[in-house]
Amino acid sequence: MNQKTKLSETLQKLEDIELALNESSIVAITDNKGVIQFANEKFCEMSKYSLKELIGSKQSIVNSGYHSRDFFKEMWRTIGTGNVWKGEIKNKAKDGTFYWVNTTIVPFLKENGKPFKYVSIRHDITKRKEYEETIKQMAFYDPLTSLPNRNALTEWITKEAMEVGESITVLFMDIDRFKSINDNFGHRTGDKILNEVAKRLQNCITSFDFIVRQGGDEFIVFLKELSDQQEIMTVVDKIKEQFNLPFFINGKKIATSTSIGISMNTLEDKEIELLSFIEATIRQADTAMYHAKRNGGNSHCFNTFDQNKEMERYYLLDQEVKYALGQNQFSILYHPLVSLKDNKINGVEALLRWNNKKLGSVSPVEFIPILEELGLIIPVGKWVLKSVCKQMKSWHDNGVHINRASVNVSPVQFRSQNFVNDVKEILQETGLEAKYLEMEITEGTILNIKNPEGTLSELRDLGVSISIDDFGTGYSSLSYLKRLPVNTIKIDKSFIDDLDIEGEVIVDTIISMGKNLKYNVVAEGIENAEQASYLKAQNCHEGQGYFWSKPIEAKRITKLYEEQVSSINVK
Ligand code: C2E
Ligand code: MG
Ligand code: MG
């Protein structure tokens, strides 16, 4: 092969390569200042600039403003020192649209090693970038409101390298009574409100650093370097204002408000992991929000030391109570129900006790709501019921004839589907006759349950009696209760306490009305002889309280009963 043919073959090859390159890639050649000297057709096509416009312009003609100055500084440093640079760049076309290119820039060097021109080859990766964006959107943004979600928060925290001494303020907010909006207007309306709330919050965004939809109707706002309470309050007031404007959804005007919990913390130690520092601040703001809610909503609350202590205890209780049943930490005490006529034990009320190694003895007032929240009141309630029925049966088998055992029933149990069936099974299993068992249901429970008649009648049909606990605190009318199969009402302790400060009128009224309706009337929380004799004079049937005894173990009830019998025998 002679030189000429060799050359023409090489030329042909180069032409082919050029053709293929022009088909597939955006090619540009610039001088060492970035001024375009050559651009292929694809470049014109992508950038929507004519060849005339491109030649002589700087490569920055397609700059989108998306990348930081440091990004380009680093690129120029690489190619300026004679190295090849590779990267992904977002460019802007003449018509304002954006496109992404995968770029390789090759510097051509003079003898002194300095570049005199750059050849850049780019490929269109706009489609891939769009997919990536969609995936990112799905992973980091809430689909309903398009606000960042918890994943985005983690990303934001990682990016925000906080310095020691810097502070962060977290506002935790929740829409007041959002459940009732959903219940009354439907979930679609609820969603529209959430969307609108997100928009309104974004309108205040200049005052925030970051905002997240935590889930449900909860939003979290982060403010950096705002340690002045006055400044924080300006933001809080702005948010409240936004929430207080009514929403117009499908022609309906819906009013809302928000409760905001605020926590401000300063990073004091660089050893502390940033994520857990911010998570702790969020938890504190959440706690404060809960307190704002407790104050009736439409308010804000700053986090305090006492709130944190309360929350710590709550977490500990929550952790420990889960194992209490399995580890036999529960026990039952019995509180005598005394006949006011002859001071004899008519019955006993079973009261649950929890003794835990870390927490000591915990009041049911504190742990029962947690059991209810965890749904554990169902198995625990069953355990109480079974233990009490067994105990009653054993008393009766041993000649201790206590007329009735009262068991407190939580609204969660009362509402559960299997409740009546469980009672039935336990009675069968233990062999206790239903007439010896009484269920105490608070007046509040009766009022808060849609159709209490159904369950109450089923219990009555089993032969179990019903007692209304804490009577007088729920503002129910006796005429309403009259329709229900109720046997006993227990006048709440607060009214008995008031007897000492001339509160007789209410007590007298409850007793006489209760008796007219043929209820067995019990007075709870009798602590002194005056109260006991006053109630006896009013012909109240039974009393319960520390005046006679504190709640005691089963064997002490046996002893009390035996003493009572022998005293009768002596007489
Ligand atoms: P409750 O059913 O109204 O029980 C009466 C509470 O008042 C008991 O407190 C009892 O010890 C207390 N008490 C009775 N007489 C006096 C008195 O003269 N002075 C004072 N200061 N207190 C008196 P306890 O045992 O702490 O129970 C509190 C509440 O916890 C109960 O109120 C009941 O609502 C709930 N509870 C207790 N055991 C159970 C249970 O097994 N299941 C459910 N669901 N709730 C329970
Ligand atoms: Mg009770
Ligand atoms: Mg009570």
CSV table of N, CA, C and O and ligand atoms in Angstrom, one decimal, residues 335 349-353 363-365 368 372 377 384 408-410 413 440 442 469-470 493 524-527 544-547 551, ligand 1:
chain,number,residue,atom,x,y,z
A,335,HIS,N,-61.0,-2.7,97.4
A,335,HIS,CA,-61.5,-1.6,98.2
A,335,HIS,C,-62.9,-1.9,98.6
A,335,HIS,O,-63.8,-2.1,97.8
A,349,GLU,N,-64.3,-3.3,95.3
A,349,GLU,CA,-63.9,-2.8,94.0
A,349,GLU,C,-62.5,-3.2,93.8
A,349,GLU,O,-61.6,-3.0,94.6
A,350,ALA,N,-62.2,-3.8,92.6
A,350,ALA,CA,-60.9,-4.3,92.3
A,350,ALA,C,-60.1,-3.1,91.7
A,350,ALA,O,-60.6,-2.4,90.8
A,351,LEU,N,-58.9,-2.8,92.3
A,351,LEU,CA,-58.1,-1.7,91.7
A,351,LEU,C,-56.7,-2.3,91.4
A,351,LEU,O,-56.0,-2.9,92.1
A,352,LEU,N,-56.4,-2.0,90.2
A,352,LEU,CA,-55.1,-2.5,89.6
A,352,LEU,C,-53.9,-1.8,90.2
A,352,LEU,O,-53.9,-0.5,90.3
A,353,ARG,N,-52.9,-2.5,90.5
A,353,ARG,CA,-51.6,-1.9,91.0
A,353,ARG,C,-50.4,-2.4,90.1
A,353,ARG,O,-50.4,-3.5,89.6
A,363,SER,N,-49.1,4.9,89.9
A,363,SER,CA,-50.6,5.0,90.0
A,363,SER,C,-51.3,4.6,88.7
A,363,SER,O,-50.9,4.9,87.6
A,364,PRO,N,-52.5,4.0,88.9
A,364,PRO,CA,-53.2,3.6,87.7
A,364,PRO,C,-53.7,4.8,86.9
A,364,PRO,O,-53.8,4.8,85.7
A,365,VAL,N,-53.8,6.0,87.6
A,365,VAL,CA,-54.2,7.2,86.9
A,365,VAL,C,-53.1,7.5,85.8
A,365,VAL,O,-53.4,8.1,84.8
A,368,ILE,N,-52.8,3.7,83.3
A,368,ILE,CA,-53.9,3.2,82.5
A,368,ILE,C,-54.1,3.9,81.1
A,368,ILE,O,-54.2,3.2,80.1
A,372,GLU,N,-54.0,2.1,77.5
A,372,GLU,CA,-55.1,2.3,76.5
A,372,GLU,C,-54.5,2.7,75.2
A,372,GLU,O,-54.9,2.2,74.2
A,377,ILE,N,-54.6,-2.4,77.2
A,377,ILE,CA,-55.6,-2.4,78.3
A,377,ILE,C,-56.5,-3.7,78.0
A,377,ILE,O,-57.1,-4.2,78.9
A,384,VAL,N,-57.3,-8.8,84.7
A,384,VAL,CA,-57.9,-8.3,85.9
A,384,VAL,C,-59.2,-9.0,86.1
A,384,VAL,O,-59.5,-9.5,87.2
A,408,ASN,N,-63.3,-2.2,87.1
A,408,ASN,CA,-63.3,-1.0,86.3
A,408,ASN,C,-63.1,-1.3,84.8
A,408,ASN,O,-62.2,-2.2,84.5
A,409,VAL,N,-63.8,-0.8,83.9
A,409,VAL,CA,-63.7,-1.1,82.5
A,409,VAL,C,-63.3,0.2,81.8
A,409,VAL,O,-64.0,1.2,81.9
A,410,SER,N,-62.3,0.1,81.0
A,410,SER,CA,-61.8,1.2,80.2
A,410,SER,C,-62.7,1.4,78.9
A,410,SER,O,-63.2,0.4,78.4
A,413,GLN,N,-61.8,-1.0,76.2
A,413,GLN,CA,-62.3,-2.4,76.4
A,413,GLN,C,-63.8,-2.4,76.0
A,413,GLN,O,-64.2,-3.3,75.3
A,440,GLU,N,-67.7,-1.4,86.3
A,440,GLU,CA,-67.8,0.1,86.6
A,440,GLU,C,-67.3,0.8,85.3
A,440,GLU,O,-66.2,0.6,84.8
A,442,THR,N,-67.2,4.6,83.6
A,442,THR,CA,-67.3,6.0,84.0
A,442,THR,C,-68.4,6.7,83.2
A,442,THR,O,-68.7,6.3,82.1
A,469,ASP,N,-69.4,5.0,87.3
A,469,ASP,CA,-68.4,5.5,88.1
A,469,ASP,C,-68.2,7.0,87.9
A,469,ASP,O,-68.6,7.5,86.9
A,470,ASP,N,-67.6,7.6,88.9
A,470,ASP,CA,-67.3,9.1,88.9
A,470,ASP,C,-68.6,9.9,88.5
A,470,ASP,O,-68.5,10.8,87.7
A,493,LYS,N,-65.9,11.4,94.1
A,493,LYS,CA,-65.2,11.9,95.3
A,493,LYS,C,-65.2,13.4,95.4
A,493,LYS,O,-65.4,13.9,96.5
A,524,GLU,N,-68.3,7.8,96.9
A,524,GLU,CA,-66.9,7.4,96.8
A,524,GLU,C,-66.0,8.4,97.6
A,524,GLU,O,-66.3,9.6,97.6
A,525,GLY,N,-64.9,7.9,98.1
A,525,GLY,CA,-63.9,8.8,98.7
A,525,GLY,C,-64.3,9.4,100.0
A,525,GLY,O,-64.0,10.6,100.3
A,526,ILE,N,-65.0,8.6,100.8
A,526,ILE,CA,-65.3,9.1,102.2
A,526,ILE,C,-64.1,9.0,103.1
A,526,ILE,O,-63.5,7.9,103.2
A,527,GLU,N,-63.7,10.1,103.7
A,527,GLU,CA,-62.5,10.1,104.4
A,527,GLU,C,-62.7,10.4,105.9
A,527,GLU,O,-61.8,10.1,106.7
A,544,GLN,N,-67.6,4.2,100.3
A,544,GLN,CA,-66.3,3.6,100.0
A,544,GLN,C,-65.3,4.7,100.3
A,544,GLN,O,-65.5,5.9,99.9
A,545,GLY,N,-64.2,4.4,101.0
A,545,GLY,CA,-63.2,5.4,101.2
A,545,GLY,C,-62.3,5.0,102.3
A,545,GLY,O,-62.4,4.0,103.0
A,546,TYR,N,-61.3,5.9,102.5
A,546,TYR,CA,-60.2,5.7,103.4
A,546,TYR,C,-60.7,5.7,104.9
A,546,TYR,O,-60.0,5.2,105.8
A,547,PHE,N,-61.9,6.2,105.1
A,547,PHE,CA,-62.5,6.3,106.4
A,547,PHE,C,-62.6,4.8,107.0
A,547,PHE,O,-62.3,4.6,108.1
A,551,PRO,N,-57.5,0.6,99.8
A,551,PRO,CA,-57.5,-0.6,99.1
A,551,PRO,C,-56.5,-1.6,99.7
A,551,PRO,O,-55.4,-1.2,100.0
B,1,C2E,P1,-61.9,4.9,90.4
B,1,C2E,O1,-62.5,3.7,89.8
B,1,C2E,O2,-62.8,6.0,90.6
B,1,C2E,O3,-61.3,4.4,91.8
B,1,C2E,C1,-61.4,5.1,93.0
B,1,C2E,C2,-60.0,5.7,93.3
B,1,C2E,O4,-60.1,6.5,94.4
B,1,C2E,C3,-59.0,4.6,93.6
B,1,C2E,O5,-57.7,5.1,93.2
B,1,C2E,C4,-59.1,4.6,95.1
B,1,C2E,O6,-57.9,4.2,95.8
B,1,C2E,C5,-59.3,6.1,95.4
B,1,C2E,N1,-60.0,6.3,96.7
B,1,C2E,C6,-61.0,5.6,97.2
B,1,C2E,N2,-61.4,6.1,98.4
B,1,C2E,C7,-60.6,7.2,98.6
B,1,C2E,C8,-60.5,8.1,99.7
B,1,C2E,O7,-61.2,8.1,100.7
B,1,C2E,N3,-59.5,9.1,99.6
B,1,C2E,C9,-58.7,9.2,98.5
B,1,C2E,N4,-57.8,10.1,98.4
B,1,C2E,N5,-58.8,8.3,97.5
B,1,C2E,C10,-59.7,7.3,97.5
B,1,C2E,P2,-56.7,4.3,92.4
B,1,C2E,O8,-56.6,2.9,92.9
B,1,C2E,O9,-55.5,5.1,92.3
B,1,C2E,O10,-57.4,4.2,91.0
B,1,C2E,C11,-57.6,5.4,90.2
B,1,C2E,C12,-58.4,5.1,89.0
B,1,C2E,O11,-57.7,4.2,88.1
B,1,C2E,C13,-59.7,4.4,89.3
B,1,C2E,O12,-60.6,5.4,89.7
B,1,C2E,C14,-60.0,3.8,87.9
B,1,C2E,O13,-60.6,4.8,87.1
B,1,C2E,C15,-58.6,3.5,87.4
B,1,C2E,N6,-58.4,2.0,87.6
B,1,C2E,C16,-57.9,1.3,88.7
B,1,C2E,N7,-57.9,0.0,88.4
B,1,C2E,C17,-58.3,-0.2,87.2
B,1,C2E,C18,-58.5,-1.3,86.3
B,1,C2E,O14,-58.3,-2.5,86.7
B,1,C2E,N8,-59.0,-1.1,85.1
B,1,C2E,C19,-59.3,0.2,84.6
B,1,C2E,N9,-59.7,0.3,83.4
B,1,C2E,N10,-59.1,1.3,85.4
B,1,C2E,C20,-58.7,1.1,86.6
